[in-house]
Short mmCIF file of C-alpha atoms in Angstrom, two decimals:
data_model
loop_
_atom_site.label_atom_id
_atom_site.label_comp_id
_atom_site.label_asym_id
_atom_site.label_seq_id
_atom_site.Cartn_x
_atom_site.Cartn_y
_atom_site.Cartn_z
CA MET O 1 5.74 62.35 23.64
CA SER O 2 6.13 60.24 20.61
CA HIS O 3 6.65 61.84 17.54
CA PRO O 4 3.35 61.71 15.16
CA LYS O 5 5.56 59.96 12.36
CA ARG O 6 6.87 57.49 14.54
CA TYR O 7 3.66 56.72 15.77
CA LEU O 8 2.21 56.35 12.54
CA VAL O 9 5.00 54.29 11.56
CA SER O 10 4.79 52.03 14.78
CA LEU O 11 0.81 51.91 13.95
CA THR O 12 1.10 50.91 10.69
CA LEU O 13 3.61 47.72 11.64
CA LEU O 14 0.95 46.59 14.05
CA ILE O 15 -1.70 46.65 11.43
CA ASN O 16 0.56 44.46 9.19
CA ILE O 17 1.68 42.11 11.70
CA LEU O 18 -2.07 41.62 12.93
CA THR O 19 -3.33 41.02 9.00
CA VAL O 20 -0.26 39.02 7.77
CA PRO O 21 -0.52 35.15 8.23
CA ILE O 22 1.55 33.55 10.90
CA PRO O 23 3.09 31.10 9.30
CA LEU O 24 3.58 28.99 12.76
CA PHE O 25 -0.07 28.75 13.08
CA CYS O 26 -0.97 28.25 9.73
CA ALA O 27 1.12 25.33 8.88
CA VAL O 28 -0.26 23.49 12.09
CA GLN O 29 -1.62 20.35 10.49
CA GLU O 30 -4.02 17.88 12.67
CA GLU O 31 -1.75 14.51 12.95
CA VAL O 32 -3.55 11.73 10.82
CA GLY O 33 -5.28 8.87 12.90
CA LEU O 34 -8.53 7.63 13.16
CA ALA O 35 -9.99 10.76 15.32
CA PHE O 36 -8.85 12.84 12.14
CA VAL O 37 -10.62 10.46 10.18
CA ASN O 38 -13.99 10.16 12.26
CA HIS O 39 -13.85 14.21 11.65
CA LYS O 40 -13.87 14.26 8.41
CA ALA O 41 -16.21 11.37 7.91
CA GLU O 42 -18.78 13.08 10.56
CA GLY O 43 -18.34 16.61 8.34
CA LEU O 44 -19.15 14.83 5.21
CA ALA O 45 -22.18 13.09 6.64
CA LEU O 46 -23.60 16.73 7.14
CA ARG O 47 -23.50 17.06 3.61
CA PRO O 48 -25.40 15.97 0.21
CA PHE O 49 -23.91 13.06 -0.92
CA GLU O 50 -22.18 14.08 -4.14
CA ASP O 51 -21.57 10.89 -6.76
CA PRO O 52 -18.74 11.09 -8.54
CA ARG O 53 -19.11 9.17 -11.08
CA GLY O 54 -18.74 10.72 -14.82
CA SER O 55 -15.56 12.61 -14.14
CA VAL O 56 -13.36 9.88 -15.20
CA PRO O 57 -12.53 10.50 -18.81
CA LYS O 58 -14.66 8.72 -21.75
CA LEU O 59 -11.56 7.08 -23.36
CA LEU O 60 -10.56 5.47 -20.29
CA MET O 61 -14.25 4.12 -19.59
CA GLU O 62 -14.44 2.63 -22.72
CA LEU O 63 -11.25 0.17 -22.17
CA SER O 64 -12.09 -3.44 -22.37
CA TYR O 65 -11.25 -5.94 -19.30
CA ASP O 66 -7.95 -7.21 -21.55
CA GLN O 67 -7.09 -3.54 -22.60
CA TRP O 68 -7.58 -2.20 -18.57
CA ARG O 69 -5.39 -5.02 -17.70
CA ASP O 70 -2.71 -3.90 -20.21
CA ILE O 71 -2.26 -0.85 -18.05
CA ARG O 72 0.48 -2.08 -15.59
CA PHE O 73 2.07 0.21 -12.61
CA ARG O 74 5.86 0.02 -13.08
CA PRO O 75 7.14 -1.97 -10.46
CA GLU O 76 10.33 -0.06 -10.52
CA LYS O 77 8.45 2.63 -9.43
CA ALA O 78 6.84 1.27 -6.20
CA LEU O 79 6.19 3.34 -3.33
CA TRP O 80 8.95 2.56 -0.80
CA LYS O 81 10.81 0.37 -2.85
CA GLU O 82 13.80 2.35 -3.49
CA GLU O 83 13.57 3.15 0.65
CA LYS O 84 13.87 -0.69 0.54
CA LEU O 85 11.14 -1.16 3.59
CA PRO O 86 8.96 -4.04 4.47
CA PHE O 87 6.19 -2.72 2.44
CA SER O 88 5.92 -1.77 -0.75
CA LEU O 89 2.65 -0.45 -3.04
CA GLN O 90 1.76 -0.25 -6.20
CA PHE O 91 -1.76 1.47 -7.74
CA PHE O 92 -4.46 1.21 -10.29
CA HIS O 93 -5.58 2.78 -13.02
CA LEU O 94 -8.63 4.18 -13.38
CA GLY O 95 -10.81 2.90 -16.21
CA MET O 96 -13.26 0.21 -17.60
CA PHE O 97 -15.85 -0.18 -14.77
CA TYR O 98 -13.51 1.75 -11.96
CA ASP O 99 -15.11 5.07 -12.45
CA ARG O 100 -14.64 6.89 -9.49
CA ALA O 101 -11.09 8.45 -8.63
CA VAL O 102 -9.73 7.51 -5.02
CA GLN O 103 -7.43 9.78 -3.09
CA ILE O 104 -4.21 8.45 -2.17
CA ASN O 105 -2.03 10.19 0.69
CA ILE O 106 0.95 9.14 2.24
CA VAL O 107 1.25 9.58 6.13
CA ASP O 108 4.85 10.42 7.51
CA LYS O 109 5.56 11.20 11.37
CA GLY O 110 1.69 12.07 11.14
CA LYS O 111 1.66 14.60 8.40
CA ALA O 112 -0.01 13.47 5.26
CA VAL O 113 0.92 14.54 1.94
CA GLN O 114 -1.34 13.47 -1.46
CA PHE O 115 0.32 11.05 -3.65
CA PRO O 116 -0.07 12.53 -6.86
CA PHE O 117 -0.78 10.41 -9.95
CA SER O 118 1.54 10.54 -13.08
CA THR O 119 1.33 8.69 -16.40
CA ASP O 120 4.81 7.74 -15.75
CA LEU O 121 3.80 5.70 -13.05
CA PHE O 122 2.28 3.12 -15.87
CA ASP O 123 3.08 1.38 -18.61
CA TYR O 124 -0.03 1.28 -21.17
CA GLY O 125 1.04 -1.59 -23.28
CA GLN O 126 -0.37 -1.91 -26.11
CA ASN O 127 -3.48 0.58 -25.42
CA GLN O 128 -3.65 3.74 -28.14
CA ILE O 129 -4.24 6.23 -25.62
CA ASP O 130 -3.56 10.16 -26.21
CA LEU O 131 -2.00 10.27 -22.12
CA LYS O 132 -2.14 14.37 -22.81
CA LYS O 133 -6.05 14.02 -22.76
CA LEU O 134 -5.70 12.35 -19.07
CA PRO O 135 -6.08 15.09 -16.29
CA PRO O 136 -2.78 15.61 -14.17
CA ASN O 137 -5.16 15.17 -11.04
CA LEU O 138 -6.93 12.03 -12.25
CA GLY O 139 -6.40 9.91 -9.03
CA PHE O 140 -6.40 6.40 -8.86
CA ALA O 141 -8.66 3.30 -8.68
CA GLY O 142 -7.14 1.79 -5.60
CA PHE O 143 -4.02 0.12 -4.46
CA ARG O 144 -1.92 -3.14 -3.79
CA ILE O 145 0.29 -4.05 -1.07
CA HIS O 146 3.23 -6.33 -1.14
CA PHE O 147 5.43 -7.80 1.19
CA PRO O 148 7.65 -11.30 1.47
CA ILE O 149 5.58 -13.61 3.14
CA ASN O 150 6.39 -16.91 0.78
CA ARG O 151 9.97 -16.45 1.14
CA PRO O 152 12.91 -13.87 2.23
CA GLY O 153 13.91 -10.92 -0.83
CA TYR O 154 10.50 -11.56 -2.55
CA ASP O 155 7.85 -8.88 -2.41
CA ASP O 156 4.47 -10.88 -2.74
CA GLU O 157 1.06 -9.34 -3.26
CA VAL O 158 -0.60 -10.06 -0.04
CA ALA O 159 -3.41 -7.56 -0.01
CA VAL O 160 -5.74 -5.16 -2.77
CA PHE O 161 -8.29 -2.16 -2.17
CA LEU O 162 -9.92 -1.80 -5.47
CA GLY O 163 -13.47 -0.94 -6.74
CA ALA O 164 -16.17 0.46 -4.41
CA SER O 165 -15.44 -0.64 -0.21
CA TYR O 166 -14.24 -4.22 -1.67
CA PHE O 167 -10.68 -5.26 -0.72
CA ARG O 168 -8.97 -8.75 -0.57
CA ALA O 169 -5.66 -10.48 1.11
CA VAL O 170 -3.92 -14.37 1.24
CA ALA O 171 -1.97 -15.59 3.57
CA LYS O 172 1.53 -17.85 2.97
CA ASN O 173 0.84 -20.34 0.27
CA GLN O 174 -2.68 -19.09 -0.77
CA GLN O 175 -4.22 -17.42 -4.07
CA TYR O 176 -6.87 -15.15 -4.02
CA GLY O 177 -10.02 -16.14 -3.92
CA LEU O 178 -13.02 -14.53 -1.56
CA SER O 179 -13.31 -10.73 -1.05
CA ALA O 180 -14.37 -8.54 1.78
CA ARG O 181 -16.41 -4.76 1.98
CA GLY O 182 -15.88 -1.96 4.14
CA MET O 183 -19.70 -2.50 4.86
CA ALA O 184 -22.67 -3.63 2.84
CA ILE O 185 -26.44 -1.77 2.52
CA ASP O 186 -29.28 -3.22 1.80
CA THR O 187 -28.30 -6.48 0.53
CA ALA O 188 -30.61 -8.73 -1.42
CA SER O 189 -33.31 -6.09 -0.53
CA PRO O 190 -36.27 -5.51 -2.76
CA THR O 191 -35.11 -1.58 -2.42
CA GLY O 192 -31.84 -2.87 -4.59
CA GLU O 193 -28.13 -2.72 -2.69
CA GLU O 194 -26.23 0.26 -2.24
CA PHE O 195 -22.56 0.01 -2.46
CA PRO O 196 -20.41 2.61 -0.56
CA TRP O 197 -17.11 3.26 -1.54
CA PHE O 198 -13.82 4.46 -0.05
CA LYS O 199 -13.01 7.69 -1.65
CA GLU O 200 -9.89 8.27 0.23
CA PHE O 201 -7.25 6.42 2.13
CA TRP O 202 -4.20 7.43 4.42
CA LEU O 203 -1.32 5.39 3.98
CA VAL O 204 1.22 5.00 7.10
CA LYS O 205 4.55 4.81 6.07
CA PRO O 206 6.31 2.01 8.08
CA THR O 207 9.52 1.72 9.46
CA SER O 208 12.67 -0.61 8.54
CA ARG O 209 11.32 -3.14 11.13
CA SER O 210 7.58 -2.78 10.86
CA SER O 211 5.57 -6.35 10.62
CA SER O 212 2.06 -4.14 10.03
CA LEU O 213 1.05 -1.51 7.45
CA ILE O 214 -1.57 0.86 9.26
CA VAL O 215 -4.24 2.05 6.41
CA TYR O 216 -7.21 4.61 7.26
CA ALA O 217 -10.01 5.14 5.03
CA LEU O 218 -13.29 7.22 4.24
CA LEU O 219 -16.03 6.10 3.22
CA ASP O 220 -18.94 7.87 1.30
CA SER O 221 -22.36 6.76 0.26
CA PRO O 222 -25.62 8.27 -0.27
CA SER O 223 -26.98 6.75 2.81
CA CYS O 224 -24.07 7.31 5.20
CA THR O 225 -20.26 7.89 5.71
CA GLY O 226 -18.03 5.95 7.70
CA ALA O 227 -14.13 6.21 9.16
CA TYR O 228 -11.63 2.98 9.36
CA LYS O 229 -9.01 1.78 10.69
CA PHE O 230 -6.88 -0.96 9.33
CA THR O 231 -3.83 -2.73 10.75
CA ILE O 232 -2.63 -4.81 8.26
CA THR O 233 -0.04 -8.00 9.43
CA PRO O 234 0.77 -10.48 6.49
CA GLY O 235 2.25 -14.16 7.25
CA GLU O 236 1.38 -17.50 7.99
CA GLU O 237 -2.14 -16.30 8.53
CA THR O 238 -2.62 -12.88 6.98
CA GLN O 239 -4.49 -10.32 9.95
CA MET O 240 -6.35 -7.23 9.75
CA ASP O 241 -7.64 -5.69 13.20
CA VAL O 242 -10.37 -2.99 11.89
CA THR O 243 -12.22 -0.69 13.53
CA CYS O 244 -15.05 1.49 12.00
CA ASN O 245 -17.10 4.34 12.67
CA ILE O 246 -20.48 4.70 10.83
CA PHE O 247 -22.09 8.21 10.09
CA LYS O 248 -25.75 8.41 9.02
CA ARG O 249 -26.85 10.65 6.35
CA LYS O 250 -30.38 8.87 6.74
CA ASP O 251 -31.88 5.97 7.89
CA MET O 252 -30.96 2.55 5.94
CA ASN O 253 -33.00 -0.73 6.10
CA LYS O 254 -30.31 -2.89 7.17
CA ILE O 255 -26.58 -2.43 7.28
CA GLY O 256 -23.82 -5.38 7.19
CA ILE O 257 -21.11 -5.31 9.15
CA ALA O 258 -17.43 -7.33 8.29
CA PRO O 259 -19.08 -8.43 4.51
CA SER O 260 -17.62 -11.22 2.83
CA THR O 261 -18.03 -12.32 -0.96
CA SER O 262 -17.66 -15.20 -2.66
CA MET O 263 -18.48 -17.83 -5.13
CA PHE O 264 -20.06 -20.99 -5.09
CA PHE O 265 -21.09 -22.94 -8.28
CA TYR O 266 -21.36 -26.19 -7.29
CA GLY O 267 -19.96 -28.82 -4.67
CA GLU O 268 -19.59 -32.42 -3.29
CA THR O 269 -23.74 -31.75 -2.16
CA GLU O 270 -24.51 -31.78 -5.88
CA ASN O 271 -21.83 -34.97 -6.83
CA GLY O 272 -20.42 -32.85 -9.64
CA ARG O 273 -22.13 -31.56 -12.63
CA PRO O 274 -22.43 -32.68 -16.08
CA GLY O 275 -20.48 -31.35 -19.01
CA ASP O 276 -17.36 -30.42 -16.60
CA PHE O 277 -14.81 -32.77 -15.26
CA ARG O 278 -13.88 -30.93 -11.66
CA PRO O 279 -15.96 -32.61 -9.17
CA GLU O 280 -16.39 -29.07 -7.03
CA VAL O 281 -16.20 -25.07 -8.07
CA HIS O 282 -16.20 -22.81 -5.16
CA ASP O 283 -14.17 -20.34 -3.10
CA SER O 284 -16.11 -21.36 0.04
CA ASP O 285 -17.66 -24.25 0.95
CA GLY O 286 -19.58 -22.97 4.14
CA LEU O 287 -20.23 -20.68 6.58
CA LEU O 288 -18.96 -20.97 10.18
CA MET O 289 -19.99 -19.53 13.18
CA GLU O 290 -19.18 -19.44 16.88
CA THR O 291 -22.25 -18.62 18.99
CA ASN O 292 -21.87 -15.98 22.42
CA GLY O 293 -22.79 -19.72 24.30
CA GLY O 294 -19.78 -21.75 22.44
CA LYS O 295 -21.75 -23.44 19.84
CA TRP O 296 -20.54 -24.05 16.56
CA ILE O 297 -22.59 -23.69 13.79
CA TRP O 298 -21.76 -24.99 10.17
CA ARG O 299 -23.55 -24.28 7.35
CA PRO O 300 -22.66 -26.16 4.02
CA LEU O 301 -22.98 -23.52 0.93
CA ALA O 302 -25.31 -23.97 -1.92
CA ASN O 303 -26.41 -22.85 -5.73
CA PRO O 304 -29.76 -21.99 -5.02
CA SER O 305 -32.59 -22.51 -8.00
CA ARG O 306 -33.79 -18.90 -6.64
CA LEU O 307 -32.64 -16.19 -3.84
CA LEU O 308 -32.11 -17.56 -0.66
CA ILE O 309 -31.37 -15.73 2.80
CA SER O 310 -30.54 -17.80 5.74
CA ARG O 311 -30.50 -15.82 9.40
CA TYR O 312 -28.69 -16.81 12.40
CA LYS O 313 -29.68 -14.79 15.53
CA ASP O 314 -27.05 -14.27 18.41
CA VAL O 315 -26.18 -11.76 21.12
CA ASP O 316 -22.39 -10.71 20.95
CA VAL O 317 -21.54 -13.16 18.55
CA LYS O 318 -18.08 -14.67 18.90
CA GLY O 319 -16.97 -15.33 15.26
CA PHE O 320 -18.02 -16.30 11.90
CA GLY O 321 -16.98 -16.74 8.07
CA LEU O 322 -16.83 -17.93 4.89
CA MET O 323 -14.64 -20.95 4.99
CA GLN O 324 -12.82 -23.31 2.17
CA ARG O 325 -12.25 -26.04 4.43
CA ASP O 326 -11.79 -28.62 1.31
CA LEU O 327 -8.34 -28.53 0.69
CA ASN O 328 -7.95 -31.54 -1.32
CA PHE O 329 -6.57 -30.69 -5.09
CA ASP O 330 -8.25 -33.98 -6.36
CA HIS O 331 -11.71 -32.86 -5.06
CA TYR O 332 -11.62 -29.56 -7.31
CA LEU O 333 -8.85 -31.14 -10.19
CA ASP O 334 -8.28 -27.38 -11.54
CA LEU O 335 -4.65 -26.43 -12.30
CA GLU O 336 -5.16 -23.06 -13.21
CA ALA O 337 -7.96 -22.03 -10.56
CA ARG O 338 -6.23 -24.24 -7.61
CA TYR O 339 -9.33 -23.72 -5.42
CA GLU O 340 -7.56 -25.66 -2.72
CA LYS O 341 -5.37 -22.72 -2.16
CA ARG O 342 -8.44 -20.32 -1.73
CA PRO O 343 -8.35 -18.42 1.75
CA SER O 344 -10.78 -18.68 4.51
CA LEU O 345 -11.88 -15.20 6.20
CA TRP O 346 -12.70 -15.39 10.22
CA ILE O 347 -14.39 -12.15 11.78
CA THR O 348 -13.73 -12.22 15.38
CA PRO O 349 -15.57 -8.93 17.00
CA GLN O 350 -13.34 -6.83 19.56
CA ASN O 351 -15.99 -4.92 21.28
CA ASP O 352 -19.72 -5.70 22.02
CA TRP O 353 -21.98 -6.33 19.16
CA GLY O 354 -24.86 -6.22 21.03
CA GLU O 355 -27.90 -8.07 19.25
CA GLY O 356 -28.41 -8.91 15.62
CA HIS O 357 -27.98 -11.76 13.32
CA VAL O 358 -25.27 -13.42 10.81
CA GLU O 359 -27.10 -13.22 7.61
CA LEU O 360 -25.99 -15.34 4.54
CA VAL O 361 -27.37 -14.55 1.23
CA GLU O 362 -27.10 -17.17 -1.53
CA ILE O 363 -27.93 -16.11 -4.99
CA PRO O 364 -28.47 -18.29 -8.22
CA SER O 365 -25.25 -18.51 -10.57
CA ASP O 366 -24.88 -20.20 -13.80
CA SER O 367 -20.94 -19.67 -13.70
CA GLU O 368 -18.10 -19.59 -11.64
CA ILE O 369 -17.28 -15.95 -12.64
CA ASN O 370 -19.94 -14.51 -9.90
CA ASP O 371 -19.15 -14.18 -6.88
CA ASN O 372 -23.11 -15.14 -5.61
CA ILE O 373 -22.53 -15.62 -1.79
CA VAL O 374 -22.38 -12.52 0.60
CA ALA O 375 -22.22 -13.14 4.39
CA TYR O 376 -22.00 -10.55 7.00
CA TRP O 377 -23.17 -9.36 10.76
CA VAL O 378 -26.87 -7.21 10.79
CA PRO O 379 -27.21 -5.45 13.78
CA GLU O 380 -30.46 -4.95 15.60
CA PRO O 381 -32.09 -1.36 14.09
CA ASN O 382 -31.03 1.65 16.18
CA GLY O 383 -28.15 0.14 17.27
CA LYS O 384 -24.76 1.00 17.79
CA LEU O 385 -22.76 2.21 14.62
CA SER O 386 -19.24 1.68 15.80
CA PHE O 387 -17.55 -1.73 15.52
CA ALA O 388 -13.92 -3.31 16.21
CA TYR O 389 -12.84 -6.51 14.83
CA SER O 390 -10.08 -8.58 13.51
CA MET O 391 -9.98 -10.38 10.00
CA LYS O 392 -7.66 -13.52 9.58
CA TRP O 393 -7.44 -14.40 6.28
CA LEU O 394 -6.30 -18.28 6.79
CA THR O 395 -5.95 -22.12 5.70
CA PRO O 396 -8.63 -23.54 8.34
CA HIS O 397 -7.12 -26.90 10.17
CA MET O 398 -8.69 -28.81 12.47
CA ASP O 399 -8.28 -27.51 16.37
CA LYS O 400 -8.21 -29.56 19.28
CA ASP O 401 -9.79 -26.74 20.91
CA LYS O 402 -12.97 -26.86 18.30
CA PRO O 403 -15.69 -29.51 18.40
CA ALA O 404 -15.60 -32.27 15.30
CA ARG O 405 -16.31 -31.09 12.08
CA ALA O 406 -19.61 -31.74 9.67
CA ALA O 407 -17.00 -32.35 7.38
CA HIS O 408 -18.79 -33.90 4.12
CA THR O 409 -22.17 -33.21 3.18
CA ARG O 410 -23.70 -35.08 0.66
CA LEU O 411 -27.55 -35.29 -0.78
CA VAL O 412 -29.27 -38.20 -2.71
CA THR O 413 -32.66 -37.94 -4.41
CA GLU O 414 -33.95 -41.33 -3.88
CA LYS O 415 -36.53 -43.09 -6.31
CA GLU O 416 -39.57 -42.71 -4.15
CA GLU O 417 -40.97 -39.17 -4.77
CA GLY O 418 -40.84 -36.66 -2.22
CA VAL O 419 -37.96 -38.47 -0.20
CA TYR O 420 -34.32 -37.50 0.28
CA ARG O 421 -31.43 -38.67 2.20
CA PHE O 422 -28.53 -36.69 3.49
CA ILE O 423 -24.87 -38.38 4.11
CA ILE O 424 -22.83 -35.88 6.64
CA ASP O 425 -19.15 -37.43 7.90
CA PHE O 426 -18.17 -36.07 11.07
CA GLU O 427 -14.60 -35.73 11.80
CA GLY O 428 -12.38 -34.65 14.59
CA LYS O 429 -9.22 -35.92 16.22
CA GLU O 430 -11.42 -36.39 19.85
CA LEU O 431 -14.50 -37.83 17.79
CA ASN O 432 -12.43 -40.10 15.67
CA ALA O 433 -10.83 -41.68 18.75
CA ILE O 434 -14.33 -43.00 20.03
CA PRO O 435 -14.73 -47.04 19.59
CA ALA O 436 -17.56 -48.13 17.28
CA GLU O 437 -19.15 -49.57 20.56
CA THR O 438 -19.71 -46.29 22.25
CA GLY O 439 -23.12 -45.52 22.60
CA LEU O 440 -23.24 -41.89 20.33
CA ALA O 441 -26.44 -40.58 19.36
CA SER O 442 -27.71 -38.04 17.27
CA ASP O 443 -29.86 -35.19 17.07
CA ILE O 444 -31.84 -33.90 14.08
CA THR O 445 -34.57 -31.46 13.70
CA VAL O 446 -36.95 -30.74 10.65
CA GLU O 447 -38.66 -27.61 10.33
CA GLY O 448 -41.01 -27.23 7.63
CA ASP O 449 -43.34 -29.12 5.13
CA ALA O 450 -41.15 -32.44 5.40
CA PHE O 451 -40.89 -35.19 8.28
CA LEU O 452 -37.93 -37.36 9.24
CA ILE O 453 -38.44 -41.08 8.29
CA GLU O 454 -35.19 -42.83 8.84
CA ARG O 455 -31.77 -42.37 10.48
CA GLN O 456 -28.40 -44.07 11.32
CA LEU O 457 -24.96 -43.51 12.73
CA LEU O 458 -22.14 -45.47 11.83
CA LYS O 459 -18.40 -45.47 12.91
CA ASN O 460 -16.51 -45.09 9.24
CA PRO O 461 -13.54 -47.00 9.37
CA ALA O 462 -12.36 -45.69 6.17
CA THR O 463 -11.86 -42.04 7.99
CA THR O 464 -12.47 -43.40 11.64
CA GLY O 465 -14.87 -40.54 12.05
CA TRP O 466 -18.66 -41.08 12.59
CA ARG O 467 -21.21 -40.98 9.58
CA LEU O 468 -24.76 -39.94 10.00
CA SER O 469 -27.20 -40.84 7.27
CA PHE O 470 -31.04 -39.55 7.69
CA LYS O 471 -34.07 -39.59 5.10
CA ILE O 472 -36.39 -37.02 5.08
CA ALA O 473 -40.11 -36.82 2.88
CA VAL O 474 -42.15 -34.25 1.83
CA PRO O 475 -45.90 -34.94 1.09
CA VAL O 476 -46.36 -35.60 -2.47
CA GLU O 477 -49.49 -33.36 -2.70
CA LYS O 478 -47.27 -30.55 -1.15
CA LEU O 479 -44.81 -31.02 -3.92
CA LYS O 480 -47.41 -30.68 -6.33
CA SER O 481 -49.31 -27.79 -5.11
CA ILE O 482 -46.12 -25.74 -5.26
CA VAL O 483 -46.32 -23.00 -8.00
CA PRO O 484 -42.62 -23.98 -9.56
CA ASP O 485 -39.57 -22.12 -8.40
CA ARG O 486 -41.78 -21.08 -5.38
CA LYS O 487 -41.04 -24.16 -3.35
CA PRO O 488 -41.27 -23.81 0.49
CA ILE O 489 -37.76 -24.09 2.37
CA VAL O 490 -37.47 -27.07 4.75
CA LYS O 491 -34.62 -25.91 7.58
CA LEU O 492 -32.70 -28.98 8.81
CA THR O 493 -30.30 -29.07 11.84
CA ALA O 494 -27.94 -32.04 13.14
CA PHE O 495 -25.33 -32.99 15.39
CA LEU O 496 -23.96 -35.76 17.29
CA LYS O 497 -24.11 -36.17 21.27
CA LYS O 498 -22.57 -38.40 23.65
CA GLY O 499 -25.89 -39.89 24.86
CA GLU O 500 -29.93 -39.86 23.99
CA ASN O 501 -30.36 -38.08 27.11
CA ILE O 502 -27.23 -35.65 26.98
CA PRO O 503 -28.60 -32.42 24.95
CA GLU O 504 -24.83 -30.57 24.32
CA PRO O 505 -23.65 -31.38 20.74
CA LEU O 506 -20.30 -33.32 20.70
CA THR O 507 -19.68 -31.77 17.32
CA GLU O 508 -20.69 -28.53 15.01
CA ILE O 509 -24.22 -28.37 14.80
CA TRP O 510 -24.78 -28.75 11.03
CA THR O 511 -27.55 -26.58 9.07
CA TYR O 512 -28.86 -26.54 6.00
CA ASP O 513 -31.91 -25.02 4.10
CA PHE O 514 -32.79 -27.22 1.67
CA ARG O 515 -35.66 -26.36 -0.85
CA PRO O 516 -37.01 -29.60 -2.74
#
């Protein structure tokens, strides 16, 4: 029989063992990956949205744009710089209109550690900021990624994640232009647009041989949450492979997948602008789309007199994007902006997207500082909420496997009231090789309060391409009866084909929404 004291001691030891946390189990952390972020997003969607705005100190929010820009990250403190890894990262300070702190986590061998904010990371320039008044856990506004794409040994800035769910990137020999977003909600809707934001990031530490950087992101919004994985590969074309899973908090009227945001002030269609020496001013000049049926649609951009929304329906669209196809410096003449160096962005679905439409939103703008162009995919209501796609930031060159381009679009208002002439130059290697005596034909469609009155198709000896010129007429009584700024839209399409009885396009399908 055991001694009573020994029994009490054993019982006490057993109780202590059962009540003290065992480090082996408590230290276990779920490996960070898309499943991990999915779990966080799904759990977050079950809770009410908490708006973090107002948590950034007032002294930072009162900074002007120039003052905020004067706060610079110290390059020598860039993440992974001392380890001489292929990628290095720098971070943005909160302030001005960056009013929501972003949590940054570094993932190494599957485990995440939060990257702490410190005022020692920044040079505050000429700003007279009492750094003691900044909370030690302030957080960051965003980050930028550096990688040598233009010359060995120099870390170029290749991508930025900053503000709401915005991010942008460049390829080799490019300058920043259009931006992308994680998601768009109710863009150009009467109820007003909702702007989701990336509240937390996980940056996966690369190896010494890595050519890609993996970034996970947690999206939050009053209507939904989202889990994102970005695999970013900079180079001649900078590619981002994206997987996103959306979790609803409530029903949404319209969501935009893979949204791009750009600027179009004026272009060749307007034939310049009085008072400006530059022939064109834009970050993108058109929307390009490849349908599931293999047809290519080109829509030149416009700066409309009032909001204009264009929709292009499809099932499992093959690709779309806002493009900057005019790469001629003489067409811009801007030594500072260098618009000919702005990237195009091409979206290619990597899974079935189902029914929906590509939506183009054009917003009136009186300045080149405004991003007034948005394009995205709108899935059918109650459709899928998981998407995979690639994003290529690139310089668009004419490819052999694509049809001839609608390279230039110009509009002329004729002296006769209500008559307008469109001139479209089609160019492509195979099309240019077709001699003038070949019987090419054109297909032109006019929808709305207008009708076709004249057309002409000619070989262009200067470019060796083909020029299509046509006139439309809007009945004068229609023009006079229209309320100012409420003019109806005339929808135009045009393409070239090998003969009158051949329906298949030989070129891109040029389309334009025209308000007389």
